[in-house]
Short mmCIF file of C-alpha atoms in Angstrom, two decimals:
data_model
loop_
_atom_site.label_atom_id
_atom_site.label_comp_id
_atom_site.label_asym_id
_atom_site.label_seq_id
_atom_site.Cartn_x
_atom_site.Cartn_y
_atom_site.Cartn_z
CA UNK A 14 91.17 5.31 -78.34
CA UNK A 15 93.59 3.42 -76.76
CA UNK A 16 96.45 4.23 -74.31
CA UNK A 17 98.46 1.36 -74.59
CA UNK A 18 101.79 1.13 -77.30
CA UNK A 19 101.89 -1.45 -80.13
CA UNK A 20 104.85 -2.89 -80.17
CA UNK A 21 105.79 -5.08 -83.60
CA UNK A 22 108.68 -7.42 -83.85
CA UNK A 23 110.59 -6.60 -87.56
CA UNK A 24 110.81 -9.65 -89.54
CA UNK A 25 112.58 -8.10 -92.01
CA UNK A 26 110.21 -9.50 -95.15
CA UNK A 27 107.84 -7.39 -96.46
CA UNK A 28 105.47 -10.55 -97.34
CA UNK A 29 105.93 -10.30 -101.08
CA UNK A 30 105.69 -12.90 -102.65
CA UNK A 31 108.94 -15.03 -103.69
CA UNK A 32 107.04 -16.44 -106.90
CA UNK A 33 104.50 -15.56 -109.45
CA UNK A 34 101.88 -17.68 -111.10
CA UNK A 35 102.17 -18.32 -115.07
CA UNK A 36 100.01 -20.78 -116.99
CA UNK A 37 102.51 -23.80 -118.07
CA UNK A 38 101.74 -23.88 -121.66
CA UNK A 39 103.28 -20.16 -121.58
CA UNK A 40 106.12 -20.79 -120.14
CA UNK A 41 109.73 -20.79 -122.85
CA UNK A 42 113.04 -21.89 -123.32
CA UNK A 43 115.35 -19.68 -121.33
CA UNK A 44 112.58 -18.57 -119.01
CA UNK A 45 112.53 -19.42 -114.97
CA UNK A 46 110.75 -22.08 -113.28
CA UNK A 47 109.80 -23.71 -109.63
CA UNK A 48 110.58 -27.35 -109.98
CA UNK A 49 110.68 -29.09 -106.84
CA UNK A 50 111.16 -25.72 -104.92
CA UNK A 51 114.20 -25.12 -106.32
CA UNK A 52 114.67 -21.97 -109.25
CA UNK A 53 115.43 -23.26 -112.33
CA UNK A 54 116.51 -21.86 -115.46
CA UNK A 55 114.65 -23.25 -118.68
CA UNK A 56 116.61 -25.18 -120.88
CA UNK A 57 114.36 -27.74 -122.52
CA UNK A 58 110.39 -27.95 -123.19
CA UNK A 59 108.17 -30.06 -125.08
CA UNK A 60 104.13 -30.48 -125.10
CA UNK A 61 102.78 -33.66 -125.56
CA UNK A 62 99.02 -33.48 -127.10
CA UNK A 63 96.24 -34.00 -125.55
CA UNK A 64 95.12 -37.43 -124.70
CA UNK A 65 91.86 -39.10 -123.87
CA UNK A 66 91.64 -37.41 -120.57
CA UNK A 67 91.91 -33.65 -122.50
CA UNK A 68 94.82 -32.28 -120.90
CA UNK A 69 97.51 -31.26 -123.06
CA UNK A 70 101.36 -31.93 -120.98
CA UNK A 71 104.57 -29.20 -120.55
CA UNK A 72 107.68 -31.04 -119.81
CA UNK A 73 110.19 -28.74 -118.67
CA UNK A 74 113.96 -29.38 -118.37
CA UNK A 75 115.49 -26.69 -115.69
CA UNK A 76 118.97 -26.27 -114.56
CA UNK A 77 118.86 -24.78 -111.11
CA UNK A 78 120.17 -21.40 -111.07
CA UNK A 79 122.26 -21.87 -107.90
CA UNK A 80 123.70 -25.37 -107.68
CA UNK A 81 123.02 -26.22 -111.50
CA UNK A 82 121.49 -29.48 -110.71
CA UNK A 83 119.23 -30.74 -113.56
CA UNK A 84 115.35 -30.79 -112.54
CA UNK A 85 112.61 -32.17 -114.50
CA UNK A 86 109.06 -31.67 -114.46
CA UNK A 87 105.72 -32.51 -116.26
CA UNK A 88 102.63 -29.94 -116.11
CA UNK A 89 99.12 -29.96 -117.96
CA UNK A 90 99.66 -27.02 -119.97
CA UNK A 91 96.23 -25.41 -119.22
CA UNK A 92 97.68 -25.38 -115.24
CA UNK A 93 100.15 -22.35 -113.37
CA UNK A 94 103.68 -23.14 -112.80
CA UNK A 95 105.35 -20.77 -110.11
CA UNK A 96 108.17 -18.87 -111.96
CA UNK A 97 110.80 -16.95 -109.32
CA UNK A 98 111.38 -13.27 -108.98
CA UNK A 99 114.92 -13.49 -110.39
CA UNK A 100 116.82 -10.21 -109.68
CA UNK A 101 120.35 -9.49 -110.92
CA UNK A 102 122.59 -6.75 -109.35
CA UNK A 103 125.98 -5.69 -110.00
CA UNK A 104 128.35 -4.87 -107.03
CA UNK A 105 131.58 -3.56 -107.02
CA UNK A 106 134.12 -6.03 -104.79
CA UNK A 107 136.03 -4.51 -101.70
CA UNK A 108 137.28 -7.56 -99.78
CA UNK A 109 137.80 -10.91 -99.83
CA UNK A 110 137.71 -11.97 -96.30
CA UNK A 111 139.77 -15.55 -94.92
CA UNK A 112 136.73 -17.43 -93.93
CA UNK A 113 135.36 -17.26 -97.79
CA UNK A 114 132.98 -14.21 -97.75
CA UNK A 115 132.77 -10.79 -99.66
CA UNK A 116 132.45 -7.68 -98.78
CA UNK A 117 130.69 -5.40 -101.71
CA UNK A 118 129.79 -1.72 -102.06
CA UNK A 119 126.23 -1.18 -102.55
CA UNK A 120 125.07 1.60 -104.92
CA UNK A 121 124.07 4.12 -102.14
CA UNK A 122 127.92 3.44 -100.45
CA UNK A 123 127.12 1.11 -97.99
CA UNK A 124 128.49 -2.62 -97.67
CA UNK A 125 127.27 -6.07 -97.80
CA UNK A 126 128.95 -8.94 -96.40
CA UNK A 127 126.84 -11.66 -96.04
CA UNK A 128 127.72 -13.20 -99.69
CA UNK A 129 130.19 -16.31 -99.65
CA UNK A 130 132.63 -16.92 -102.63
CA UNK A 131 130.64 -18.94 -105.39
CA UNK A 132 131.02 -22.68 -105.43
CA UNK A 133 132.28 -22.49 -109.03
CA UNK A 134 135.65 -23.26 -109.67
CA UNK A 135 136.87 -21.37 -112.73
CA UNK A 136 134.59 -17.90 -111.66
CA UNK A 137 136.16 -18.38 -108.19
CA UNK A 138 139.66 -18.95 -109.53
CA UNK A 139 138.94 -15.13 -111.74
CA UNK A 140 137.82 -13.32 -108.40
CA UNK A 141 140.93 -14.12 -106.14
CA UNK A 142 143.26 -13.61 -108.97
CA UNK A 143 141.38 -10.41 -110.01
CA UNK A 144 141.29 -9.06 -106.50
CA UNK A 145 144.80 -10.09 -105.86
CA UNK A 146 146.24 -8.45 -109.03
CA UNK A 147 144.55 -5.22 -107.45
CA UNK A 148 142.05 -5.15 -110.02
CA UNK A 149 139.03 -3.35 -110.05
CA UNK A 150 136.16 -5.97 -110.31
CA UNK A 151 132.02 -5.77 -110.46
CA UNK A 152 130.57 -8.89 -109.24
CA UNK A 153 126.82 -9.80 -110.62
CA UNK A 154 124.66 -11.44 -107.90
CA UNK A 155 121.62 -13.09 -108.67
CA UNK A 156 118.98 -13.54 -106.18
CA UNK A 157 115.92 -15.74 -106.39
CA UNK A 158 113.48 -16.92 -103.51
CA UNK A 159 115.73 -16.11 -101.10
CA UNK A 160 118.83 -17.07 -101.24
CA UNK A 161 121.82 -14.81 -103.54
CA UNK A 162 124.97 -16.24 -104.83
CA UNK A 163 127.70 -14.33 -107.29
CA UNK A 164 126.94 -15.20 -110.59
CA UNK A 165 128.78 -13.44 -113.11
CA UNK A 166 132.12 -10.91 -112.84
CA UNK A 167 133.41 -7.99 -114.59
CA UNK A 168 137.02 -6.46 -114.78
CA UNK A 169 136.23 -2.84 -114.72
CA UNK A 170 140.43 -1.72 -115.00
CA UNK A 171 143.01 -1.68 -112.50
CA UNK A 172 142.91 0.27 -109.32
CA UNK A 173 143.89 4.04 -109.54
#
């Protein structure tokens, strides 16, 4: 054997995979999708039949899930689509720092601070005055292929 120490450098990903495969013609309104490697949320599909060249066509209509841009995309139907690992988890809000970031309790007590206000007006206009009125709030964040952003919010009572 040897003598010598292995050293590794942490990455910090565990090399799972961001997306899974899923044959197109399988695929739903209100489902995920990878269009143009951006997640998108499902909002429209139609199949076209199959013309002389035998390949029956998905055209999907996605809203991306983080800057709600509108994404289209056309897919034989007999071919996989990547669909995200989309992962929702509630947090309950601490702080709101100056420089537009959160700070959030984590289930097992600790914090996480690396989430920025979301871009949406009327949710971000409900988390200032929430957290200013000394409320007690639960902030959804979704996460998808990497990136997280604060999705949904719930008023959970005031402070005691």
């Amino acid at each position: 054997m040897s003598d010598e120490e292995h050293h590794f450098e942490s990455k910090g990903d565990a090399g799972a995979s961001k997306t899974y495969p899923q044959q197109a013609g399988t695929i739903r309104k209100n489902g995920y999708i990878v269009i143009k490697q951006r997640p998108c949320k499902v909002v429209e599909v139609s199949t076209s039949k199959t013309g002389k060249h035998g390949h029956a066509k998905c055209h999907f209509v996605g809203i991306d899930i983080f800057t709600a841009k509108k994404l289209e995309d056309i897919v034989p139907s007999s071919h996989n689509c990547d669909v995200p690992h989309v992962n929702r988890t509630d947090y309950q809000l601490i702080d709101i720092s100056e420089d537009g970031f959160v700070s959030l309790l984590t289930e097992n007590g600790g914090t996480k601070d690396d989430l920025r206000l979301p871009t949406d007006d009327s949710l971000l206009l409900q988390i200032k005055s929430g957290f200013e009125e000394g409320k007690d709030l639960v902030v959804t964040v979704m996460s998808a292929m990497g990136e997280e952003q604060i999705c949904a919010l719930k008023d959970i009572g005031p402070k005691s």
